[in-house]
Short mmCIF file of C-alpha atoms in Angstrom, two decimals:
data_model
loop_
_atom_site.label_atom_id
_atom_site.label_comp_id
_atom_site.label_asym_id
_atom_site.label_seq_id
_atom_site.Cartn_x
_atom_site.Cartn_y
_atom_site.Cartn_z
CA MET A 736 262.37 -58.51 64.49
CA ASP A 737 259.24 -60.00 63.61
CA ALA A 738 255.90 -60.48 65.66
CA LEU A 739 255.11 -63.87 67.48
CA SER A 740 251.46 -65.02 67.09
CA ILE A 741 250.43 -68.45 68.91
CA LYS A 742 246.46 -69.24 69.16
CA ALA A 743 245.04 -70.32 72.08
CA THR A 744 244.12 -73.72 73.20
CA GLU A 745 241.65 -75.29 75.54
CA ASP A 746 244.96 -74.83 78.13
CA THR A 747 247.23 -72.83 76.95
CA PRO A 748 247.06 -68.78 76.32
CA ASN A 749 246.98 -66.58 73.10
CA ILE A 750 250.25 -64.94 72.39
CA ASN A 751 250.63 -62.01 70.59
CA PHE A 752 253.78 -59.44 70.46
CA ASP A 753 254.27 -57.09 68.52
CA PRO A 754 257.54 -55.59 68.62
CA SER A 755 256.57 -52.23 66.50
CA THR A 756 254.20 -51.22 69.24
CA GLY A 757 255.95 -52.55 72.30
CA ILE A 758 252.27 -54.10 73.01
CA LEU A 759 252.75 -57.74 74.60
CA GLU A 760 249.48 -59.51 75.45
CA ILE A 761 249.21 -63.04 77.08
CA SER A 762 245.18 -63.63 77.34
CA GLY A 763 243.11 -66.49 78.28
CA ARG A 764 243.95 -69.80 80.26
CA SER A 765 247.41 -70.89 81.31
CA LEU A 766 247.17 -74.56 82.00
CA PRO A 767 249.91 -76.77 80.52
CA GLU A 768 251.08 -79.66 82.42
CA ASP A 769 254.39 -78.83 80.39
CA ALA A 770 254.60 -75.03 80.96
CA ALA A 771 258.48 -74.88 80.41
CA GLY A 772 258.36 -77.00 76.84
CA PHE A 773 255.38 -74.24 76.01
CA TYR A 774 256.87 -71.26 77.22
CA LYS A 775 260.08 -71.83 75.70
CA PRO A 776 259.68 -70.07 72.29
CA VAL A 777 258.13 -67.21 73.84
CA LEU A 778 261.15 -66.86 76.56
CA ASP A 779 263.31 -66.84 73.53
CA TRP A 780 261.35 -64.61 71.50
CA LEU A 781 261.40 -62.13 74.63
CA LYS A 782 265.01 -62.46 75.22
CA GLN A 783 265.72 -61.08 72.11
CA TYR A 784 263.15 -58.14 72.05
CA ALA A 785 264.56 -57.03 75.32
CA THR A 786 267.83 -56.26 74.04
CA SER A 787 266.43 -54.45 70.68
CA ALA A 788 263.23 -52.83 72.45
CA LYS A 789 262.94 -49.22 70.64
CA ALA A 790 260.01 -47.73 72.25
CA SER A 791 258.00 -48.31 75.69
CA SER A 792 256.91 -51.74 76.39
CA ALA A 793 253.42 -52.64 77.82
CA LEU A 794 253.00 -56.35 78.57
CA ALA A 795 249.17 -57.09 79.07
CA MET A 796 248.56 -59.98 81.03
CA LYS A 797 244.65 -60.70 80.66
CA LEU A 798 244.74 -64.25 82.46
CA GLU A 799 241.76 -66.00 83.36
CA TYR A 800 243.55 -68.74 84.79
CA PHE A 801 247.02 -70.07 85.43
CA ASN A 802 248.56 -73.18 86.82
CA THR A 803 251.33 -72.83 88.82
CA ALA A 804 253.76 -74.95 86.81
CA SER A 805 253.12 -71.45 84.53
CA SER A 806 253.51 -69.33 87.38
CA LYS A 807 256.93 -69.89 87.45
CA VAL A 808 257.40 -69.20 83.85
CA ILE A 809 255.45 -65.89 84.11
CA LEU A 810 257.84 -64.67 86.64
CA ASP A 811 260.60 -65.72 84.36
CA ILE A 812 258.95 -63.35 81.74
CA PHE A 813 258.60 -60.56 84.09
CA ASN A 814 262.39 -60.91 85.13
CA ILE A 815 263.22 -60.56 80.98
CA ILE A 816 260.95 -57.46 81.01
CA GLU A 817 262.55 -56.07 84.00
CA LYS A 818 265.81 -55.61 82.38
CA ILE A 819 264.68 -53.54 79.41
CA SER A 820 266.51 -50.59 79.97
CA LEU A 821 263.68 -48.33 78.15
CA ASP A 822 260.25 -47.80 79.75
CA LYS A 823 258.11 -50.75 80.69
CA LYS A 824 254.93 -51.79 82.05
CA VAL A 825 252.58 -54.73 83.19
CA ILE A 826 249.06 -54.42 82.82
CA TRP A 827 247.40 -56.93 84.83
CA TYR A 828 244.07 -57.51 83.89
CA PHE A 829 241.57 -59.40 86.30
CA ASP A 830 237.58 -60.19 86.66
CA LYS A 831 236.39 -57.55 89.19
CA ASP A 832 234.82 -60.53 91.29
CA ASP A 833 238.65 -62.94 91.22
CA GLU A 834 240.19 -61.50 94.07
CA ASP A 835 242.77 -64.40 93.97
CA MET A 836 243.74 -63.28 90.56
CA GLN A 837 243.88 -59.81 91.76
CA GLU A 838 246.28 -60.56 94.85
CA ALA A 839 248.47 -63.00 92.35
CA GLY A 840 249.01 -59.67 90.08
CA GLU A 841 249.96 -58.00 93.50
CA GLU A 842 252.54 -60.59 94.80
CA PHE A 843 254.38 -60.89 91.25
CA SER A 844 254.45 -56.79 91.57
CA GLU A 845 256.20 -57.25 94.98
CA ILE A 846 258.45 -59.72 93.76
CA VAL A 847 260.03 -57.72 90.60
CA ASN A 848 260.75 -54.30 89.77
CA ILE A 849 258.53 -53.47 87.02
CA PRO A 850 255.47 -50.64 87.58
CA PHE A 851 251.74 -52.61 87.66
CA GLU A 852 249.06 -50.96 86.26
CA TYR A 853 245.57 -53.21 87.16
CA LYS A 854 242.37 -53.09 85.12
CA THR A 855 239.03 -54.81 85.74
CA TYR A 856 237.33 -56.31 83.12
CA MET B 859 220.99 -118.11 87.97
CA SER B 860 219.41 -114.98 87.17
CA ARG B 861 220.51 -112.66 84.56
CA THR B 862 221.06 -109.66 87.24
CA THR B 863 223.74 -111.63 89.22
CA GLY B 864 226.46 -109.60 89.72
CA MET B 865 224.67 -106.66 88.91
CA LYS B 866 223.97 -105.09 92.41
CA TYR B 867 227.26 -103.20 92.49
CA VAL B 868 225.75 -100.83 89.90
CA TYR B 869 223.02 -99.82 92.72
CA GLN B 870 225.22 -99.75 95.60
CA LEU B 871 227.62 -97.53 93.48
CA HIS B 872 225.05 -95.34 92.55
CA LYS B 873 223.89 -94.98 95.81
CA THR B 874 227.48 -94.54 97.56
CA MET B 875 227.84 -91.45 94.90
CA VAL B 876 224.28 -89.93 95.93
CA ASP B 877 225.37 -90.51 99.63
CA ASN B 878 228.60 -89.16 99.49
CA SER B 879 226.86 -86.09 97.16
CA LEU B 880 229.46 -86.94 94.51
CA ILE B 881 228.98 -85.37 91.76
CA LEU B 882 231.81 -86.36 89.41
CA VAL B 883 234.18 -89.53 89.89
CA TYR B 884 236.95 -90.42 86.97
CA GLU B 885 238.73 -93.69 88.15
CA GLY B 886 241.46 -95.25 86.20
CA GLU B 887 245.04 -93.94 84.18
CA PHE B 888 245.76 -90.19 84.10
CA THR B 889 247.54 -89.15 81.28
CA GLN B 890 247.95 -85.68 80.12
CA GLU B 891 245.17 -86.24 77.39
CA ILE B 892 242.63 -87.89 80.02
CA THR B 893 243.48 -84.93 82.68
CA LYS B 894 242.59 -82.17 80.19
CA SER B 895 238.80 -84.38 79.14
CA VAL B 896 238.14 -84.60 82.98
CA LEU B 897 239.00 -80.98 83.53
CA LEU B 898 237.01 -80.03 81.01
CA MET B 899 234.15 -82.04 81.70
CA ALA B 900 234.11 -81.31 85.03
CA GLU B 901 234.51 -77.32 84.14
CA ARG B 902 231.20 -78.09 82.32
CA ASN B 903 229.44 -79.68 85.12
CA LEU B 904 230.67 -76.63 87.23
CA GLU B 905 229.19 -74.05 84.57
CA TYR B 906 225.51 -75.08 85.01
CA MET B 907 225.42 -74.66 88.45
CA GLU B 908 224.32 -71.57 90.20
CA GLU B 909 227.26 -70.61 92.20
CA GLU B 910 229.24 -67.45 92.58
CA SER B 911 231.86 -67.09 90.10
CA SER B 912 234.85 -66.56 92.47
CA THR B 913 233.70 -70.05 94.22
CA LYS B 914 234.01 -71.61 90.69
CA LYS B 915 237.30 -70.55 89.63
CA LYS B 916 238.76 -71.57 92.94
CA VAL B 917 237.22 -75.14 92.61
CA PHE B 918 238.31 -74.95 89.15
CA ASN B 919 241.79 -74.15 90.10
CA VAL B 920 242.41 -76.80 92.76
CA MET B 921 241.30 -79.32 90.47
CA VAL B 922 244.18 -77.97 87.86
CA GLU B 923 246.51 -78.65 90.62
CA CYS B 924 245.06 -82.34 91.63
CA LEU B 925 244.58 -83.63 88.62
CA GLN B 926 248.24 -82.35 87.60
CA ASN B 927 250.03 -83.67 91.03
CA ILE B 928 248.31 -87.20 90.09
CA CYS B 929 249.56 -87.14 86.48
CA LYS B 930 252.81 -86.11 86.94
CA HIS B 931 253.64 -88.67 90.14
CA ASN B 932 251.53 -91.33 88.56
CA ASP B 933 253.59 -92.58 85.76
CA LYS B 934 256.28 -94.33 87.70
CA VAL B 935 255.80 -97.93 86.46
CA ALA B 936 253.79 -97.89 83.64
CA GLU B 937 253.43 -101.71 83.42
CA ASP B 938 252.01 -102.06 86.59
CA LYS B 939 248.48 -101.52 87.12
CA LEU B 940 248.62 -100.04 90.64
CA TRP B 941 250.80 -97.13 89.46
CA ASN B 942 248.53 -96.56 86.64
CA SER B 943 245.16 -95.99 88.08
CA ALA B 944 243.80 -93.35 90.32
CA VAL B 945 240.88 -91.66 91.49
CA PHE B 946 239.58 -88.19 90.83
CA MET B 947 236.11 -87.19 92.72
CA ILE B 948 234.29 -83.84 93.50
CA ALA B 949 231.60 -83.70 96.53
CA LYS B 950 229.20 -81.03 96.96
CA ASP B 951 226.97 -80.54 99.48
CA GLU B 952 225.58 -77.65 101.42
CA GLU B 953 228.51 -75.75 102.61
CA TYR B 954 231.49 -76.93 100.56
CA TYR B 955 232.82 -78.59 97.34
CA SER B 956 235.43 -81.47 97.99
CA ILE B 957 237.97 -82.11 95.61
CA VAL B 958 239.40 -85.42 96.39
CA SER B 959 241.77 -87.34 94.70
CA GLY B 960 244.00 -90.98 95.65
CA ASN B 961 246.68 -92.31 94.32
CA ALA B 962 249.02 -94.82 95.24
CA ILE B 963 252.37 -93.64 96.38
CA GLU B 964 255.68 -95.39 97.28
CA ASN B 965 255.95 -95.55 101.23
CA THR B 966 259.46 -93.85 101.11
CA PHE B 967 257.81 -90.94 99.99
CA ILE B 968 255.32 -90.48 103.17
CA PRO B 969 257.91 -88.79 105.14
CA SER B 970 258.46 -85.80 102.90
CA LEU B 971 255.23 -85.56 101.76
CA GLU B 972 253.48 -85.47 105.32
CA GLU B 973 256.23 -82.82 106.47
CA ARG B 974 255.39 -80.94 103.71
CA LEU B 975 251.62 -81.22 104.11
CA SER B 976 251.94 -80.89 107.88
CA GLN B 977 253.81 -77.65 107.29
CA ILE B 978 251.39 -76.14 105.12
CA ASN B 979 248.04 -76.65 107.71
CA SER B 980 250.33 -74.96 110.40
CA LEU B 981 250.66 -71.41 108.42
CA ASP B 982 248.09 -69.12 108.49
CA LYS B 983 247.05 -66.62 105.55
CA GLU B 984 249.44 -64.71 106.11
CA GLY B 985 252.39 -67.60 106.36
CA LEU B 986 250.73 -69.39 103.33
CA LYS B 987 251.59 -66.14 101.25
CA ASN B 988 254.67 -65.89 102.01
CA LEU B 989 255.59 -69.61 101.56
CA TYR B 990 254.22 -69.39 97.88
CA LYS B 991 256.05 -66.32 97.17
CA ASP B 992 259.73 -67.67 98.43
CA MET B 993 259.06 -70.54 96.61
CA LEU B 994 257.86 -68.89 93.47
CA LYS B 995 261.17 -67.03 93.89
CA ASN B 996 263.74 -69.63 94.57
CA SER B 997 262.68 -72.63 93.44
CA GLN B 998 263.29 -73.78 89.50
CA LEU B 999 260.96 -75.67 88.16
CA SER B 1000 261.59 -79.70 88.26
CA GLU B 1001 262.13 -82.04 86.44
CA LYS B 1002 258.58 -83.30 85.76
CA GLY B 1003 257.59 -79.59 85.17
CA GLY B 1004 255.79 -78.51 88.61
CA ALA B 1005 257.15 -75.82 90.67
CA GLY B 1006 256.31 -77.89 93.78
CA LEU B 1007 253.86 -75.05 94.60
CA GLY B 1008 251.20 -76.99 94.09
CA PHE B 1009 250.02 -77.51 97.39
CA VAL B 1010 250.31 -74.36 98.92
CA ASP B 1011 248.55 -73.17 96.11
CA ILE B 1012 245.86 -75.39 96.72
CA ALA B 1013 245.84 -74.44 100.61
CA ARG B 1014 245.24 -71.03 99.57
CA LYS B 1015 242.57 -71.42 97.39
CA SER B 1016 240.48 -73.58 99.52
CA GLY B 1017 241.19 -71.45 103.07
CA GLN B 1018 240.57 -74.61 105.00
CA LYS B 1019 243.34 -77.03 106.11
CA LEU B 1020 244.15 -80.10 103.70
CA GLU B 1021 242.84 -83.60 104.61
CA TYR B 1022 244.89 -86.34 104.00
CA SER B 1023 245.13 -89.96 104.94
CA PHE B 1024 247.86 -92.77 103.97
CA GLU B 1025 245.97 -96.24 103.51
CA PRO B 1026 248.60 -99.26 103.08
CA ILE B 1027 247.89 -101.51 100.19
CA ASN B 1028 251.22 -103.49 100.54
CA GLU B 1029 254.74 -103.32 102.76
CA ASN B 1030 255.82 -100.94 99.71
CA SER B 1031 253.34 -98.75 98.58
CA SER B 1032 250.05 -96.67 100.15
CA PHE B 1033 247.31 -95.29 98.85
CA PHE B 1034 247.66 -91.67 99.14
CA CYS B 1035 243.99 -89.88 99.84
CA PHE B 1036 243.37 -86.04 99.48
CA ARG B 1037 240.63 -83.96 100.12
CA THR B 1038 240.52 -80.16 99.84
CA LYS B 1039 237.12 -77.99 100.76
CA ILE B 1040 236.02 -74.61 98.72
CA ALA B 1041 233.08 -73.05 100.89
CA ARG B 1042 229.96 -72.22 98.63
CA VAL B 1043 229.27 -69.78 101.19
CA ASN B 1044 231.92 -66.27 101.61
CA GLU B 1045 232.55 -66.84 105.07
#
C-alpha cells in the first residue's frame, strides 16, 4: 500500500500517512467548507489501511484550527481507526494555552473507543 | 453644484465605523473564495493586535463558522441581489470582540432558526457540551456540507448568549442579524 501525502493549503491540513511505520499525521488547519469533499480520499485510504495494517498505528492530530464541518469527518476518521484490530492510539496535540483544543480532544475521546495521548506544543 | 456633492456618506460611513468600534466591514457577495479572503484579511488584522492567543483563536473560530454559515445559506437565488449580498463585521471595544453578520433569509425559515437559537441560549456550559457531542455523534453531514453544529460551536467558544434579530425586508423575507461576543479579559 502506498503512502498518502497531501500538502497543506491555507484552509486544509497537511496529511502524511505512512503505512510502513503506522504513523498517520494530520497537521495544520482544517477549515474547508466542503469538508466531505476534501476528506474523501483520506477516508478511502484509511478504510483500505484499516484492513491491512501490519503493526501498531498512531494517528497524530496536530491541528491549529478545525471548523465544525471538519469535526464530523474527524469523527469518521476515528471510527475507522477504532476498527483496526492491532494496537492503535490517537496522539492529540494542542497549544498549551488553547483550552478549547484540549477540550475538543477530550470530547472526541469520550465518543470513540481508542486510547488518547495528549501532548502540548 | 460643487464637486463634493454626494460625498457626505464617506465621512458618515467612516464615523459610523469609528462610533461602533468596527475594525473590519465586508459587504457584498459571499462566495467560497471571497469568504476565504475575508477570513485571511481578518486574521492578519488580529495578528497585529496585542491580545491573548486564546482570545484570538476564539475570534477566528467564530469568524469561520459565521462566514461559512452565510456562504452556505446565501446562494439560493443567485440572480437576485437580495440573496447575493450580506454583511460581515468585527468590532472591538474595551471588553469584547463582536463578530456581527447580516444576511437575507426566507420568512418560512425563521421559526426553526429561532427555535434552534433560543434552545442554544437556554443551555449552560455543560448543556452546550452535551448538545454538541450528541449532534456530532448523530447528525449526518447535510447536503450543503455543514454538520448543523455551527451555532452550538459559536455559543461554546463565545461563552456569552447569542444575540439575533430579524428585520423585515418584504412580505417573504427578512434580514437576519447575528452577533457573537468574545470577552477580551478572561472572566
